Structure formats: C-alpha cells, structure tokens
Short mmCIF file of C-alpha atoms in Angstrom, two decimals:
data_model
loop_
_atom_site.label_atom_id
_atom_site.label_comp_id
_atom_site.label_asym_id
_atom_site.label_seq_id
_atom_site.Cartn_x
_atom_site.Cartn_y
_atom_site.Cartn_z
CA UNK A 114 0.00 0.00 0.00
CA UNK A 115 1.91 3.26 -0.67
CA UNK A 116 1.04 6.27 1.19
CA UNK A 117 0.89 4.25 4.53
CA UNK A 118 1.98 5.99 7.37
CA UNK A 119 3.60 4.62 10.48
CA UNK A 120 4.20 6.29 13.28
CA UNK A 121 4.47 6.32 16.97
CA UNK A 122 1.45 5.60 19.44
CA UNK A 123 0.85 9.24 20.96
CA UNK A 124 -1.23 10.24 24.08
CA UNK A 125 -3.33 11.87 21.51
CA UNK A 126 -3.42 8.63 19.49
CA UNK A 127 -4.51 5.84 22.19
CA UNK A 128 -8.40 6.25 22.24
CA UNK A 129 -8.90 5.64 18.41
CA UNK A 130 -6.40 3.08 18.91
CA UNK A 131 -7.94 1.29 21.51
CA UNK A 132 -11.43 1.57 19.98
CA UNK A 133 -9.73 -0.22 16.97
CA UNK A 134 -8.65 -2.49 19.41
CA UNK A 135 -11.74 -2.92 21.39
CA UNK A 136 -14.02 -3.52 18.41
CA UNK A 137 -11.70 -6.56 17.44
CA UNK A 138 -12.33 -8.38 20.91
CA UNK A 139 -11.65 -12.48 20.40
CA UNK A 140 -8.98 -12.48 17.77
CA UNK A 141 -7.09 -9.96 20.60
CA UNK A 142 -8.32 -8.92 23.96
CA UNK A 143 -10.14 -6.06 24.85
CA UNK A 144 -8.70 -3.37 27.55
CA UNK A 145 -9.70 -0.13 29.10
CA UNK A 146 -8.20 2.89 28.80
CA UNK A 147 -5.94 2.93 31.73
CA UNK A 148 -4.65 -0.65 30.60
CA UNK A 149 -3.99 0.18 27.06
CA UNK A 150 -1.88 3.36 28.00
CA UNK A 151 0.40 1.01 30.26
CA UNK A 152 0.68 -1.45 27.50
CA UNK A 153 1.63 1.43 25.22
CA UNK A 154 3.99 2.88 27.46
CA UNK A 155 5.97 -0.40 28.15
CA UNK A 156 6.02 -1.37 24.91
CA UNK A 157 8.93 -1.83 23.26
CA UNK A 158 7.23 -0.37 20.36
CA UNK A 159 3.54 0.71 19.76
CA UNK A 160 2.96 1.88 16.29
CA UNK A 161 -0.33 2.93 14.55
CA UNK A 162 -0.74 2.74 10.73
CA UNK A 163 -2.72 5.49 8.56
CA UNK A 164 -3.77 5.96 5.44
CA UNK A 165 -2.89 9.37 3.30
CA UNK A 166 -6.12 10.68 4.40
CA UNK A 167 -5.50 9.99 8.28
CA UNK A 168 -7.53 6.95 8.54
CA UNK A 169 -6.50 4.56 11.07
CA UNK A 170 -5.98 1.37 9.28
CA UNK A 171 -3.83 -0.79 11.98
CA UNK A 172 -1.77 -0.96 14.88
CA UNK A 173 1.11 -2.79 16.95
CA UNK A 174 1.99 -2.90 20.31
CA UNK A 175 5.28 -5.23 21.00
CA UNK A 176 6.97 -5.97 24.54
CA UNK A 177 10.86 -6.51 24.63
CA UNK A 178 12.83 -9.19 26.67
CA UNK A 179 12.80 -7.00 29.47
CA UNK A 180 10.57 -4.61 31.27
CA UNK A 181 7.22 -5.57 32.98
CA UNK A 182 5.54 -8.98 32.25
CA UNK A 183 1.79 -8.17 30.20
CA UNK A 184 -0.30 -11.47 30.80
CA UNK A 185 0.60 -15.35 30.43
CA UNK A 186 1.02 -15.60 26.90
CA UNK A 187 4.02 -12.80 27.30
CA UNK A 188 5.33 -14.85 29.93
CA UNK A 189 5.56 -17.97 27.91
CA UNK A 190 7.52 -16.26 25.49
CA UNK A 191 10.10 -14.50 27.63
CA UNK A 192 10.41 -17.96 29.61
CA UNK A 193 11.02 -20.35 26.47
CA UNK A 194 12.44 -17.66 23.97
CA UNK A 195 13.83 -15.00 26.26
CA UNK A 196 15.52 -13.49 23.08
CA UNK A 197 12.45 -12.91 21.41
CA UNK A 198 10.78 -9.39 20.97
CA UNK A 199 6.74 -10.55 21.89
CA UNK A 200 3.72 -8.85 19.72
CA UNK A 201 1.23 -8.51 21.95
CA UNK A 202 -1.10 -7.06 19.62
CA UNK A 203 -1.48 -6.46 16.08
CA UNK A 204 -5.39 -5.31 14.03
CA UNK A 205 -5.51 -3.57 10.86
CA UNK A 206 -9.04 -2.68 10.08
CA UNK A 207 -11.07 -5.82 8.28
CA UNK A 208 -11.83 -2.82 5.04
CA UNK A 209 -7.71 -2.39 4.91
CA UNK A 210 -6.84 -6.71 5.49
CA UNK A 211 -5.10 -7.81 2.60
CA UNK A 212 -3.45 -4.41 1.51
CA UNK A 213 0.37 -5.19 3.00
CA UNK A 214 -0.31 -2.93 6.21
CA UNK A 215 0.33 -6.20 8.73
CA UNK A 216 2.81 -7.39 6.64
CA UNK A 217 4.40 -3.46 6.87
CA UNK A 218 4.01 -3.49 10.92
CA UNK A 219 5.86 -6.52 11.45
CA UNK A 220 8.37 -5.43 8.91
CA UNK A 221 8.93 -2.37 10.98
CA UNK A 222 9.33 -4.29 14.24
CA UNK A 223 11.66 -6.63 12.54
CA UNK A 224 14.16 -3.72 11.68
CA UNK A 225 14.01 -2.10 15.13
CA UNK A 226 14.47 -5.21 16.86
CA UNK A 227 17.52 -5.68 14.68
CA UNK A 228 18.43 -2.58 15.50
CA UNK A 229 18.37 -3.07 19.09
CA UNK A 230 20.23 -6.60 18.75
CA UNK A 231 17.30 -8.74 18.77
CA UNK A 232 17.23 -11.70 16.16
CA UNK A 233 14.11 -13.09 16.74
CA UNK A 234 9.81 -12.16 17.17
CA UNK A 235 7.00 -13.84 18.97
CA UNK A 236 3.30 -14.12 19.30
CA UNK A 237 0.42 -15.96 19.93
CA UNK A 238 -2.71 -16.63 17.74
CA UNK A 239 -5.88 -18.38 19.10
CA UNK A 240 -6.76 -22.46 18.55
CA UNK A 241 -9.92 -21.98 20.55
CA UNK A 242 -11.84 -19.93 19.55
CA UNK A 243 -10.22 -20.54 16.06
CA UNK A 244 -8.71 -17.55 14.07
CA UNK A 245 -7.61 -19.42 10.92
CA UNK A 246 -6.45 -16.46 8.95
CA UNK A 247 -4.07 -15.38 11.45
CA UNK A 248 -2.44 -18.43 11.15
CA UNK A 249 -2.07 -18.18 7.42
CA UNK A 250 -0.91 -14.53 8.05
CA UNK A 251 1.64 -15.31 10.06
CA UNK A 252 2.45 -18.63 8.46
CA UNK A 253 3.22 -16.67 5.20
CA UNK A 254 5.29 -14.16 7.03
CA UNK A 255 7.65 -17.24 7.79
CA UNK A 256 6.47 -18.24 11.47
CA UNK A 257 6.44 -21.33 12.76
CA UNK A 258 4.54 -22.55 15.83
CA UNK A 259 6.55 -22.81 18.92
CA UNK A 260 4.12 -24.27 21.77
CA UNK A 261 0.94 -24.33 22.99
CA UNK A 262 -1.07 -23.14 26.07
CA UNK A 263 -4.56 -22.49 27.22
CA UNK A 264 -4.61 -18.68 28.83
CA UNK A 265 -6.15 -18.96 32.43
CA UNK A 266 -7.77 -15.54 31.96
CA UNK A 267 -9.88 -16.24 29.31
CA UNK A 268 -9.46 -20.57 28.77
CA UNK A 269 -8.64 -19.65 24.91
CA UNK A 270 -6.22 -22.17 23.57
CA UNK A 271 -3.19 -20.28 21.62
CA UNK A 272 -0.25 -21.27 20.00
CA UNK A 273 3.13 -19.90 19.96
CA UNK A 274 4.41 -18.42 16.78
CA UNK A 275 8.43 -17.51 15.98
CA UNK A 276 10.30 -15.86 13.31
CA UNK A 277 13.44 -14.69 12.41
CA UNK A 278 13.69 -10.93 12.08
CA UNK A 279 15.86 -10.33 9.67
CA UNK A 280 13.87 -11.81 6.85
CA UNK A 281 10.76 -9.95 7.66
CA UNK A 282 12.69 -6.59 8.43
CA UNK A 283 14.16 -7.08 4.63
CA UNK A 284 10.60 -6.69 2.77
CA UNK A 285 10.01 -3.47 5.17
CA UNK A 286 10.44 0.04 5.43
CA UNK A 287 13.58 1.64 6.12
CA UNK A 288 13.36 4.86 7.45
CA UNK A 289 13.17 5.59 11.55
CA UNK A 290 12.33 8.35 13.60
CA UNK A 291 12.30 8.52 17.37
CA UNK A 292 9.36 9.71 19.11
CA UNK A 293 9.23 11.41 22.23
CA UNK A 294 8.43 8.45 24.35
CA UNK A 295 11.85 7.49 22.68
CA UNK A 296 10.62 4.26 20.80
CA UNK A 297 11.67 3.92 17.62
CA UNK A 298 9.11 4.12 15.22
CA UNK A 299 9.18 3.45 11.38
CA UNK A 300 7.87 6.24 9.26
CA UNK A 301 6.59 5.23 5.60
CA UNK A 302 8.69 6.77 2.90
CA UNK A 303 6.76 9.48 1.16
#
C-alpha cells in the first residue's frame, strides 16, 4: 500500500487506537483505557498505521525481553524464547486486510528489533476460539509454531508463533524516527 503511514502511538493517538482495538475483541483482547496506556507505554514499540487521508488502518503494540511482564502468553515467550521481541497485539481494520499494512508493521518491528540486537519475534494466535487467517498470516510471514497453552484468563487455547527478524525486516520500510516516548518508530517513505 503506498502512502501508509507509520508512526508512533501518541497520548493523543490511544483512544482511536484502543477503539480499533476494542471492536476486534476475540482475535485480541479487549482493555480499558488505563490498561492500554500502560501497555503502550511499556512497549517496546507501539505503532499505529494510517492511510494518506488519516484513517486509522492498523496498529502494533510489542513488549521486549525485558521490562514488565503483560499477561501469560508474554510470559511464555520471555520464559522459552527469552531473546524474542513478543507482539502482543497487532489489528488492521477488516476494510484495509489484505493491503500489505500487517505485513508493513511486522516489517517495521523486525528492523528495530535488529536494531536493538534482537534476532528473533513472537506471538500468539488463538486455537480456541479458532482464528484461521491469522495463522495463514503469520504462516506466510515465515512463522512457525513454537508451543501451545490455554490462557487462564480467558481458557482460549493459543499457539506460539516464531520468526526470524531479519527476513521480515528485509521486505520493510527503512526509514526511523524517534518519538518522544523514545521508541523507535518506522515512518513510511513518502
């Protein structure tokens, strides 16, 4: 999709963001307010996608290795694959699937975790309820699954997903800016 841009999750940002969010509950869990602004603000990167006209299309929120543990499946990661940058969260917009803005997002958090030193990503999509297309999403990106667990929040079966970053940060954007939360964030090229 050209004219995509990414950019930093902003104060300003997080309640379109977590409406986007909140209207996609299942496939990822729904938070209040208060717990999505945590989540952004540990995150080792939260990025929002738009269109040229503004639109919100998608977002990404990410942990690192370290910092404070967000839920079970984020613990199962950093316990099994403590090298592994976790995606918490990733949506793009049903009207906007299928248009190269997830595949953009995860290319963007392969480069900065490169960046940073960190060779491989994580994440978990649900068994039960099933959420078949997320598997072939991330299946074509080039992850494969890793483990499975049943979350004892919610009793949805997940599996693990990994990938190497480098190949995914290769098909990406290249161009970084910081913002002032100082995570790096991807911009588009324009």
């Amino acid at each position: 999709m050209t004219g995509l841009i990414l950019r930093a999750v902003a104060p300003a940002d997080q309640p379109a963001l977590l409406a986007l969010n909140n209207r996609h509950d299942g496939p990822v869990n729904a938070l209040a307010a208060a717990g999505f602004a945590t989540l952004c603000a540990d995150a080792f990167l939260a990025v929002g996608a738009w269109g040229e006209a503004g639109e919100l299309l998608g977002l990404m929120v990410a942990l690192g290795p370290e910092g404070p543990l967000h839920g079970p499946n984020h613990g199962w990661i950093r316990a099994h694959h403590p090298e592994a940058v976790y995606v918490d969260r990733i949506v793009v917009e049903p009207a906007a699937q299928g248009m190269g803005i997830g595949r953009r997002l995860y290319a963007a958090l392969a480069a900065v975790a490169l960046q940073e030193g960190l060779h491989r990503l994580g994440c978990e999509v649900n068994l039960d309820p099933p959420n078949p297309e997320s598997l072939a999403f991330h299946a074509r990106l080039g992850f494969a699954p890793a483990g499975e667990a049943r979350d004892p929040r919610n009793g949805k079966l997940v599996r693990y997903l990994l990938a190497e970053a480098a190949p995914l940060a290769a098909a990406g954007p290249a161009h970084f800016l910081r913002s002032a939360a100082n995570h790096p964030c991807p911009a588009a090229p324009r």
